[in-house]
Short mmCIF file of C-alpha atoms and ligand atoms in Angstrom, two decimals:
data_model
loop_
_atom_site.label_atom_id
_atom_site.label_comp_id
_atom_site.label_asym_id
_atom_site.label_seq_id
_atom_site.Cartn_x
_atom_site.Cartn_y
_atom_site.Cartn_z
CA UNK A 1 61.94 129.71 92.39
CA UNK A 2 63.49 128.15 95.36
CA UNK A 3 66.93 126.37 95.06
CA UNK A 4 67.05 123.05 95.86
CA UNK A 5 69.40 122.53 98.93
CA UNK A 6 72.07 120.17 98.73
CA UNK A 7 73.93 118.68 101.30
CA UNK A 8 77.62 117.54 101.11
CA UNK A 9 77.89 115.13 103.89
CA UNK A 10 81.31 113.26 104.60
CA UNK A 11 83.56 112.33 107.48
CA UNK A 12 87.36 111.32 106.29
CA UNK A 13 90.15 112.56 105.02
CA UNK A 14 89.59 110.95 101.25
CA UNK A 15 85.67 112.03 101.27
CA UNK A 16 86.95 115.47 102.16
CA UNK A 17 89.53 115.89 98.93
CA UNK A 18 87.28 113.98 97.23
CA UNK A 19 83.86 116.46 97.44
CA UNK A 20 85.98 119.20 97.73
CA UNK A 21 85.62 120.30 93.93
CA UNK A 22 81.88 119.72 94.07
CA UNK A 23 81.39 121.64 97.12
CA UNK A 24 83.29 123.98 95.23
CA UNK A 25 81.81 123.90 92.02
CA UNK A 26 78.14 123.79 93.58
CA UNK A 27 79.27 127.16 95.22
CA UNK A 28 80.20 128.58 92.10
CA UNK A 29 76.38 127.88 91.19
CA UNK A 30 74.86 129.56 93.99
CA UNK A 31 71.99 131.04 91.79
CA UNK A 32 70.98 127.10 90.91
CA UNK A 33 72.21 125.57 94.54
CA UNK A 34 72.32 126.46 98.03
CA UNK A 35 74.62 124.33 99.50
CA UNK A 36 75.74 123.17 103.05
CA UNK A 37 78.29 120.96 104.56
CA UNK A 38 77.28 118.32 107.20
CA UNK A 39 80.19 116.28 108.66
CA UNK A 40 80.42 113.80 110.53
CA UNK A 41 84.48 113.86 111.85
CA UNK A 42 84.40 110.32 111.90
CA UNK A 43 88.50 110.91 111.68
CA UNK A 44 88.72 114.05 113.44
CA UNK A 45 92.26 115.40 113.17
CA UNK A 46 93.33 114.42 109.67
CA UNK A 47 89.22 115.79 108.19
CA UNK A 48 90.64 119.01 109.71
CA UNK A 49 93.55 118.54 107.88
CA UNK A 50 91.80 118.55 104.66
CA UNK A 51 89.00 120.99 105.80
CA UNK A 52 91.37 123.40 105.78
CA UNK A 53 93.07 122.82 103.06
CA UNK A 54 90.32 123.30 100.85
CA UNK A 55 88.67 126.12 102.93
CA UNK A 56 85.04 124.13 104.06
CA UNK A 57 83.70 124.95 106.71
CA UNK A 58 81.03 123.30 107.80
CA UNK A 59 77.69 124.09 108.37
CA UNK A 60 77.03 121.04 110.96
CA UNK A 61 79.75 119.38 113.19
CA UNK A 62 78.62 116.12 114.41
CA UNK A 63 82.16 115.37 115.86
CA UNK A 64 81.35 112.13 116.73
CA UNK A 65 84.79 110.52 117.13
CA UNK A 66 85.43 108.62 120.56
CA UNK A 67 88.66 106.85 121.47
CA UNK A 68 88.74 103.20 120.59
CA UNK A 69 85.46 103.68 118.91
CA UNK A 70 84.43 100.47 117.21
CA UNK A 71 83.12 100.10 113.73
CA UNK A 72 79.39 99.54 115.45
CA UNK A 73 79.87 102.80 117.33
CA UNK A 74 80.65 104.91 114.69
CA UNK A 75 77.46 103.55 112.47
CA UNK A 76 75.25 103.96 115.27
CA UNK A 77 76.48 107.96 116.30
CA UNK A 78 76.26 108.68 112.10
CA UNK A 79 73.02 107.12 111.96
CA UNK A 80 71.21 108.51 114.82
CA UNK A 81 72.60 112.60 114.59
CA UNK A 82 72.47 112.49 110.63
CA UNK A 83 68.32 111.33 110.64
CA UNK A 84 68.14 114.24 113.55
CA UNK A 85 70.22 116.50 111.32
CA UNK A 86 68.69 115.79 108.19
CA UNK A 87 65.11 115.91 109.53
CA UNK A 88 65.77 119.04 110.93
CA UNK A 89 67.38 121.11 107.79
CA UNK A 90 65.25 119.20 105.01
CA UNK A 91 68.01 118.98 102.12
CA UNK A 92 66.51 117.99 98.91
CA UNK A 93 69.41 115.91 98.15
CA UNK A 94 72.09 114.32 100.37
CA UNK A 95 76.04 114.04 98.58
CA UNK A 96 77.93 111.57 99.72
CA UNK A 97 81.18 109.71 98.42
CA UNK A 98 82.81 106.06 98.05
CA UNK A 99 82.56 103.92 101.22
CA UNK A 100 83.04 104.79 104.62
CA UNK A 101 80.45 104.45 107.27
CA UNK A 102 79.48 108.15 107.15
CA UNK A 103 78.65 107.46 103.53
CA UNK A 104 76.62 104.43 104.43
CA UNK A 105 75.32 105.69 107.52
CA UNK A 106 74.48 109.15 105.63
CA UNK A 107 72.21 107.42 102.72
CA UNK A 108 70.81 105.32 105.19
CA UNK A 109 69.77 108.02 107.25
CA UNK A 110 68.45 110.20 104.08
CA UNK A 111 66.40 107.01 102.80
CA UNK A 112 64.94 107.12 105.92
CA UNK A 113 63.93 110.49 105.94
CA UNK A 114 63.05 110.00 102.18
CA UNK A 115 65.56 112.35 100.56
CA UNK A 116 66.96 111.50 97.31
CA UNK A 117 70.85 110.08 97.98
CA UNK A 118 73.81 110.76 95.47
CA UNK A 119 76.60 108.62 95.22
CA UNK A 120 79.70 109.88 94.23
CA UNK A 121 82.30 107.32 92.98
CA UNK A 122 79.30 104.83 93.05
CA UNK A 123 79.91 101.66 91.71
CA UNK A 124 83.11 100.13 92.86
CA UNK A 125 83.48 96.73 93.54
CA UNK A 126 86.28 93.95 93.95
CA UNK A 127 84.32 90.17 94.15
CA UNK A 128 85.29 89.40 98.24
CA UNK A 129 82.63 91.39 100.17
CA UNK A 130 85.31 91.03 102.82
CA UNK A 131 87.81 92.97 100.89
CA UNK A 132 88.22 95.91 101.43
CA UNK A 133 86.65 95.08 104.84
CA UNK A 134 84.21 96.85 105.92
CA UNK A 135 84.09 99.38 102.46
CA UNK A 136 82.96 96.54 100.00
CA UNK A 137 79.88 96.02 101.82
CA UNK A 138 79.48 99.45 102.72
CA UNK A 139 79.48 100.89 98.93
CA UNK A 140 77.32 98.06 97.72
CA UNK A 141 74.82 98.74 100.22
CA UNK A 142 75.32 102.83 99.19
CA UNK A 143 74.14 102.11 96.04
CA UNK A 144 71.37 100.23 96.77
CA UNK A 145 70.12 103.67 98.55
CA UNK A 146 71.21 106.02 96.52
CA UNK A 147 68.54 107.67 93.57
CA UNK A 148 71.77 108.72 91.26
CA UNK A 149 75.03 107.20 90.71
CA UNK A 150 77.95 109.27 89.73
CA UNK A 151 80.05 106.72 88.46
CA UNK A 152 84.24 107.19 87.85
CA UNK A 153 84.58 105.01 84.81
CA UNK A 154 82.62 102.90 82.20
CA UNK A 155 83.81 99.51 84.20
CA UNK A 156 81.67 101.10 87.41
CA UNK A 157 78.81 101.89 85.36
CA UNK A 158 78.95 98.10 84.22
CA UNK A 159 79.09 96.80 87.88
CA UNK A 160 75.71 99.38 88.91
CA UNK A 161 74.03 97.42 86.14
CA UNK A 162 74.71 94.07 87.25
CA UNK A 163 73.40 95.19 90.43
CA UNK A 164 70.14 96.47 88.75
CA UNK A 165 70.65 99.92 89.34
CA UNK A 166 68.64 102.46 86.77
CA UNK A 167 70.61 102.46 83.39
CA UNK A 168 69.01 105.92 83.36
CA UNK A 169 70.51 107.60 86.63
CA UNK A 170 73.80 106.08 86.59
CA UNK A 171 76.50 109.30 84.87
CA UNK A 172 79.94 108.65 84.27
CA UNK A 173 81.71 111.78 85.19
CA UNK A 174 85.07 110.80 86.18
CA UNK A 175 86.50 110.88 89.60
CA UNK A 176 86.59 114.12 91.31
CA UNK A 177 90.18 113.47 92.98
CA UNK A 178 91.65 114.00 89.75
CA UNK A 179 89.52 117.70 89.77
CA UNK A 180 91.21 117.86 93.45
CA UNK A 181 94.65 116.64 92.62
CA UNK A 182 95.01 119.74 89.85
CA UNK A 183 93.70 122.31 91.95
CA UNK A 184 95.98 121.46 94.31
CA UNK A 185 99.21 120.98 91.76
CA UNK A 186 97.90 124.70 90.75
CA UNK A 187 97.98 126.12 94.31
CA UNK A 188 100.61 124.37 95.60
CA UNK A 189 103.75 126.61 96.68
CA UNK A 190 105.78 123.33 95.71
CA UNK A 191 107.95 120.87 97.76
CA UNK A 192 110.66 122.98 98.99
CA UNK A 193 108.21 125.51 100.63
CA UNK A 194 106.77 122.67 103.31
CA UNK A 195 107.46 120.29 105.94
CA UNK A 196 108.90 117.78 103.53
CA UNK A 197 111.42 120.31 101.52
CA UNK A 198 114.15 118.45 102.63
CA UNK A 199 112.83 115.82 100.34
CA UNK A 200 113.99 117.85 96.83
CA UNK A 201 117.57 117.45 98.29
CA UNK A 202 117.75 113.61 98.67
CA UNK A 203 119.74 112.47 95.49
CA UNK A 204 118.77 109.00 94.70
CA UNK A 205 115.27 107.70 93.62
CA UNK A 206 112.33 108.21 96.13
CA UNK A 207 110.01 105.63 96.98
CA UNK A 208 106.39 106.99 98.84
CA UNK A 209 104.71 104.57 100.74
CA UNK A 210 101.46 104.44 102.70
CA UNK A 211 99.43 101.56 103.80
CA UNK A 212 97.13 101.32 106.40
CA UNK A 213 93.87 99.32 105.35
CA UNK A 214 92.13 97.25 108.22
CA UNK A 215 92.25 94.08 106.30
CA UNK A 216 95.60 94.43 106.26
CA UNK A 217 96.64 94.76 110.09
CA UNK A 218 98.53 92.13 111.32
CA UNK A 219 100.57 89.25 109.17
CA UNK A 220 99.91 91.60 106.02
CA UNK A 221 100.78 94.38 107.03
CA UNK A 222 104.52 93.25 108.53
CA UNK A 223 104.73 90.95 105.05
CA UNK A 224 104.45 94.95 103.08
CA UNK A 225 106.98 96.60 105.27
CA UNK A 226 109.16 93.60 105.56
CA UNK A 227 109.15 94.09 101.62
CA UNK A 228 110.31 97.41 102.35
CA UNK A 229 113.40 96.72 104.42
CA UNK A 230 114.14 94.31 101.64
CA UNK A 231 114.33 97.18 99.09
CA UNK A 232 116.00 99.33 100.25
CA UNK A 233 118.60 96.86 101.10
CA UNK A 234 118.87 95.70 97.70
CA UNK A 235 118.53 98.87 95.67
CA UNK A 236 120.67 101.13 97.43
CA UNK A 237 119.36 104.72 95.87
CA UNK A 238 116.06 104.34 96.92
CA UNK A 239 115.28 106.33 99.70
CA UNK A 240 111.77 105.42 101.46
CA UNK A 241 109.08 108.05 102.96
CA UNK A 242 106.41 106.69 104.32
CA UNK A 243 103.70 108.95 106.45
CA UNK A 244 102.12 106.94 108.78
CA UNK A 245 98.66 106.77 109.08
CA UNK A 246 96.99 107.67 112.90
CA UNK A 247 95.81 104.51 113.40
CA UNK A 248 97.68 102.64 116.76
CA UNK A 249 98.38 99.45 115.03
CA UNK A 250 99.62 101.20 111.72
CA UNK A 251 101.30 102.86 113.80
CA UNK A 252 103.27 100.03 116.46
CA UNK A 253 104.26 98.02 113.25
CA UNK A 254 105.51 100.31 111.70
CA UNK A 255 108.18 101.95 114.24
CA UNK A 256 108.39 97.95 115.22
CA UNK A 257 110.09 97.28 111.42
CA UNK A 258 110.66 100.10 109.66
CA UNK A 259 111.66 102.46 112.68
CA UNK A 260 115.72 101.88 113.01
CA UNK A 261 116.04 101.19 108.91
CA UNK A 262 118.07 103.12 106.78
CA UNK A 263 116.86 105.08 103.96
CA UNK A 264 113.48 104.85 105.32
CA UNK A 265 111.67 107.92 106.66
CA UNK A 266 108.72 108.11 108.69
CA UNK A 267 106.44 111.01 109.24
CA UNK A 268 103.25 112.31 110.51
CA UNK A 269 100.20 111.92 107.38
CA UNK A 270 100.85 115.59 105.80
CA UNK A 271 98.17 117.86 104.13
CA UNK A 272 97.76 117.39 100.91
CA UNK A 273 99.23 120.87 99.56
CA UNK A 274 102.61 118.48 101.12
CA UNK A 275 100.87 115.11 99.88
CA UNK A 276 100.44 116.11 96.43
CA UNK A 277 103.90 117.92 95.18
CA UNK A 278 105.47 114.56 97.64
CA UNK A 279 103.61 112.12 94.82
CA UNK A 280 104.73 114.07 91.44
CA UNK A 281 108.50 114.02 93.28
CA UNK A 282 107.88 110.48 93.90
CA UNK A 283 109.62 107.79 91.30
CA UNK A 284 107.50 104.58 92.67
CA UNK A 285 104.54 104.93 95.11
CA UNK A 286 103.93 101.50 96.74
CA UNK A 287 100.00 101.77 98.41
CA UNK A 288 97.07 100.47 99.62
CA UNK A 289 94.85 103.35 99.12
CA UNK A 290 91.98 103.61 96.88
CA UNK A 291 92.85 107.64 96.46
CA UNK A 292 96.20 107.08 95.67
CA UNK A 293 95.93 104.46 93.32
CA UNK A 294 93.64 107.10 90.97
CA UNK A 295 96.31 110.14 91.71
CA UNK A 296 99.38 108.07 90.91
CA UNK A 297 98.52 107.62 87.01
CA UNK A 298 97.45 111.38 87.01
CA UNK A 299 100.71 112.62 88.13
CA UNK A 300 102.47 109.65 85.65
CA UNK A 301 104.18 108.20 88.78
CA UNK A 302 104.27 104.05 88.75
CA UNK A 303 102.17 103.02 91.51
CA UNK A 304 102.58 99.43 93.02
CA UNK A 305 99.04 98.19 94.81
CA UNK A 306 100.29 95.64 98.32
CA UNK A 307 96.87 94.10 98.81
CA UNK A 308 94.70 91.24 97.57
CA UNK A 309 91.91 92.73 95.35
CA UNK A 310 91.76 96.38 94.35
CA UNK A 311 87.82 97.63 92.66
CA UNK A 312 90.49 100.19 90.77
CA UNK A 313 91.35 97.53 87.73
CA UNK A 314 91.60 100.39 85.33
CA UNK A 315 94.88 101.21 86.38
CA UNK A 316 95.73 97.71 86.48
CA UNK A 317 94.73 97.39 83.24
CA UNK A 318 96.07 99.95 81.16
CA UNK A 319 99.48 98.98 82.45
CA UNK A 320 99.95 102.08 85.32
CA UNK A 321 99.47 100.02 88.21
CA UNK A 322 100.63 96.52 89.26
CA UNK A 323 98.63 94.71 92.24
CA UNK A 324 101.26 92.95 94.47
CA UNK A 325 99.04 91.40 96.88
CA UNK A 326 100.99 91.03 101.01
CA UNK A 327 103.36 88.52 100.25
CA UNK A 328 106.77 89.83 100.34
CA UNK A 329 108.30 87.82 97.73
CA UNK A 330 106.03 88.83 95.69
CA UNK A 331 106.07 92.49 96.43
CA UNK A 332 109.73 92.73 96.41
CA UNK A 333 109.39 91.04 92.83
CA UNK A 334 106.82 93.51 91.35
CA UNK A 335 108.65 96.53 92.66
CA UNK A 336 112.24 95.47 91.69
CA UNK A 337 111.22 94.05 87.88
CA UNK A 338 109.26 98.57 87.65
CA UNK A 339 113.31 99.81 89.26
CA UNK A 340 115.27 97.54 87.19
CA UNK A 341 113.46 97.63 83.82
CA UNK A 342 113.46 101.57 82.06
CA UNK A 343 111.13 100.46 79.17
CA UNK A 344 108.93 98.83 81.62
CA UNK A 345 109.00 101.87 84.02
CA UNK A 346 108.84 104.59 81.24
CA UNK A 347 105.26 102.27 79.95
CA UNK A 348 103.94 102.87 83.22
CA UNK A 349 104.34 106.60 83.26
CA UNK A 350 103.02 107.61 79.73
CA UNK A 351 99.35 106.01 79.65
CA UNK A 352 97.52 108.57 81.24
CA UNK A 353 94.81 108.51 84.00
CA UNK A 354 91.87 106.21 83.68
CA UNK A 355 90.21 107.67 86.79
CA UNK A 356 89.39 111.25 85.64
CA UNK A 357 90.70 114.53 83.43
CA UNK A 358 89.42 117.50 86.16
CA UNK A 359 86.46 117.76 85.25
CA UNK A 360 84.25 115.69 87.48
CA UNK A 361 82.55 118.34 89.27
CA UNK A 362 81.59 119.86 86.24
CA UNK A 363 79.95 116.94 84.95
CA UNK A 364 78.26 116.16 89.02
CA UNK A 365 76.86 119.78 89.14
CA UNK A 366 75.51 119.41 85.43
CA UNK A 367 74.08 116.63 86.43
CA UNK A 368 72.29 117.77 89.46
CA UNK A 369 71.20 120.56 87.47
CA UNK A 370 69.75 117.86 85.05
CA UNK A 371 68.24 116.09 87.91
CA UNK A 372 66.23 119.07 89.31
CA UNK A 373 65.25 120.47 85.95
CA UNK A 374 67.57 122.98 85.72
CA UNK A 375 68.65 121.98 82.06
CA UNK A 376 66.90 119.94 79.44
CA UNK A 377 69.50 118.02 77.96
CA UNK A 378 71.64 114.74 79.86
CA UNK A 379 75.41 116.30 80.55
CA UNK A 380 78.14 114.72 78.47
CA UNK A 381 80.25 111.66 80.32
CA UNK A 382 83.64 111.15 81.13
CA UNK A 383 85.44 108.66 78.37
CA UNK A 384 88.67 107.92 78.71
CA UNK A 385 91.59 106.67 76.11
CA UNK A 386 94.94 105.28 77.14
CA UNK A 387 97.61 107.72 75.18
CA UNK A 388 99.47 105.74 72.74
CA UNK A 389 103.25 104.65 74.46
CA UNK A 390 106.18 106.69 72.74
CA UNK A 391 108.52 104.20 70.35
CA UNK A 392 111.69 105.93 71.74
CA UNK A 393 114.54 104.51 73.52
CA UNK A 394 114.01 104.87 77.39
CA UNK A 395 117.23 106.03 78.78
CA UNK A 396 119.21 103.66 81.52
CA UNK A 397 117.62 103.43 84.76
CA UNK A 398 120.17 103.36 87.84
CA UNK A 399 119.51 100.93 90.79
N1 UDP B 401 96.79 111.73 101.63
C1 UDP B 401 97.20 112.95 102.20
N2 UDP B 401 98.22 112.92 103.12
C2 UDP B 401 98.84 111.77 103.51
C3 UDP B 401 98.41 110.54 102.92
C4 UDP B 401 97.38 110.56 102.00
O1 UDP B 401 96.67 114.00 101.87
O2 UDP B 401 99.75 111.84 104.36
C5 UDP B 401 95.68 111.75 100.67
C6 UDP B 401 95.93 111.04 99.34
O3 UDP B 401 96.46 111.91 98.38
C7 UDP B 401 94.55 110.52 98.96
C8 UDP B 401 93.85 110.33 100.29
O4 UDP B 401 94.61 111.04 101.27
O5 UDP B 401 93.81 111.46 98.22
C9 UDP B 401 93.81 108.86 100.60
O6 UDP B 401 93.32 108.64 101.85
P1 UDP B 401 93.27 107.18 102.48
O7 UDP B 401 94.44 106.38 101.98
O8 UDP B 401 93.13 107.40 103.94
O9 UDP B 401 91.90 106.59 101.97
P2 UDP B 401 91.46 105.76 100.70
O10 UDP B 401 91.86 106.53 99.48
O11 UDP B 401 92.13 104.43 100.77
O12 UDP B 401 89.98 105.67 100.83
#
């Protein structure tokens, strides 16, 4: 019998960690799968980043970044080389993951060359279809494409319903960035052996910050870092590193405020063998990203959300994350009450992960197996329980 073909198709950074496992998992199944990785390089330097990191290497290069590119270019280059490249190699399933334009563009494409789509990490959703802007309306309209849904969490499998999607071909299998995030941890040579090993030496608490979502350019994104200056200036051991996404405008504003502060580092993004021993060093992580928001509760590190809406309630939820919103007051607020209060802090470190517990892949490949009748029986899901806080005395928290 012939293996199906499945291809892994993504074009960022978070894509990249994120299908990382199941590219690597699939592999492990060659037998079942033959698998191939089409990218798009939609970012190109920091993909490569991560493409090396996790040792892909791809089968198809569409390298279609351009300078300035607009969000209309970048749909249009995706759409048009992913139809050629899927009509050409004939996958019998296309992979993609959350909600960029590659992963719109990519199921899209695949619809229209009538190959089954699946969605990993389908089924996220905040209620402003201009929030995240553009990824709210690009994940919706993923899922209305894709043929099976691999959702993170019970709460996504309850938004694909309201949708309409196929009670029968949604899976909860966790998040695969937790599966990516442990890997890592495991092959990591640890802090001191990178870029950042000066980091182990700072002695007072360590703040890591990143922010850089296009809603947020502008007013926002000054409100966050202002926030940030007014910190450090009141809690006097925190020490700030913040690497600074490639984007211009991330970039401008934050040399503009941040540049000449003390306590407040800025650095090139870092791979993630840097990225992911940086978080478990971290006390606080202040962020706007999707990725980090699931990693922070993995590694037990408080994580403090500066926008609007977030589709990642769970965290929110069980008492691991706090959403902020962009108004410095209010940011300063939620960030000082998680320094200044140990019970407080040491309840946002013990709940556990909502997101995922590793084994994500596992359940995406069994699933796939399921799919193309490779096994008779529907895989197991991913079901999470908060861990039950400790009724000890938290020791005294410095400021
Ligand atoms: N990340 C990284 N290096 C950095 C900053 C982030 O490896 O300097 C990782 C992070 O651990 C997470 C992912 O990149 O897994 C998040 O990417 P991003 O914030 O660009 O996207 P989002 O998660 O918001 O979609």
């Amino acid at each position: 019998m012939i293996s199906p073909k499945v291809a892994v198709v993504f074009g960022t950074r978070p894509e990249a960690i994120k299908l990382a496992p199941v590219y690597e998992e699939l592999s492990k199944r060659k037998e079942k799968f033959d698998v191939e990785v089409i990218v798009t390089a939609q970012h190109r330097e920091m993909l490569d980043q991560m493409l090396n990191t996790f040792g892909m290497y791809p089968d198809v290069d569409l390298d279609i970044m351009q300078p300035e590119q607009t969000l209309a270019d970048v749909t249009t280059r995706a759409l048009t080389q992913l139809q050629a490249t899927f009509a050409q190699r004939a996958p019998d399933i296309v992979l993609v993951q959350g909600d960029t334009c590659t992963c719109f563009a990519a199921a899209l494409a695949a619809y229209y060359e009538k190959i089954p789509v699946g969605h990993v990490e389908a089924g996220l959703r905040t209620s402003d279809r201009y929030s995240p802007f553009p990824e709210e309306m690009y994940r919706r309209l993923t899922d209305q494409l894709s043929d099976i849904y691999f959702a993170a969490t019970s709460r996504a499998r309850h938004n694909l319903l309201g949708d309409g999607c196929d009670i029968g071909s949604i899976f909860v299998t966790g998040n695969p960035v937790v599966d990516a995030l442990y890997t890592v941890m495991e092959r990591s040579p640890g802090l001191e052996k990178t870029e950042l090993h000066w980091v182990n030496a700072i002695e007072g608490r360590i703040c890591l910050l990143t922010a850089h979502r296009r809603e947020s350019l502008g007013v926002p994104l000054t409100r966050v870092f202002l926030a940030i200056k007014e910190l450090v200036q009141t809690f006097h051991d925190l020490n700030v590193i913040f690497p600074v996404h490639k984007n211009p405008k991330v970039k401008k504003a934050a040399e503009e405020i941040l540049g000449s502060t003390e306590r407040v580092v800025l650095c090139d993004p870092v791979d993630y063998l840097t990225f992911v021993p940086l978080m478990a060093r971290s006390d606080i992580i202040i962020t706007d990203s999707g990725g980090v928001q699931e990693e922070a509760p993995a590694l037990g590190v408080p994580v403090v959300v500066v926008r609007d809406t977030t589709e990642r309630l769970e965290g929110v939820d069980a008492g691991v994350a706090k959403l902020a919103g962009t108004q410095t007051d209010e940011i300063v607020a939620q960030v000082s009450s998680v320094l200044k209060n140990p019970s407080e802090y040491q309840r946002m470190t013990a709940v556990g992960c909502p997101y995922g517990d590793g084994r994500a892949a596992t359940r995406i490949c069994d699933v796939l197996e399921f799919y193309f009748g490779l096994r008779d029986t529907r895989p197991g899901e991913f079901d999470w329980q908060p861990v039950e806080p400790d009724e000890e005395e938290p020791a005294e928290a410095g400021d």
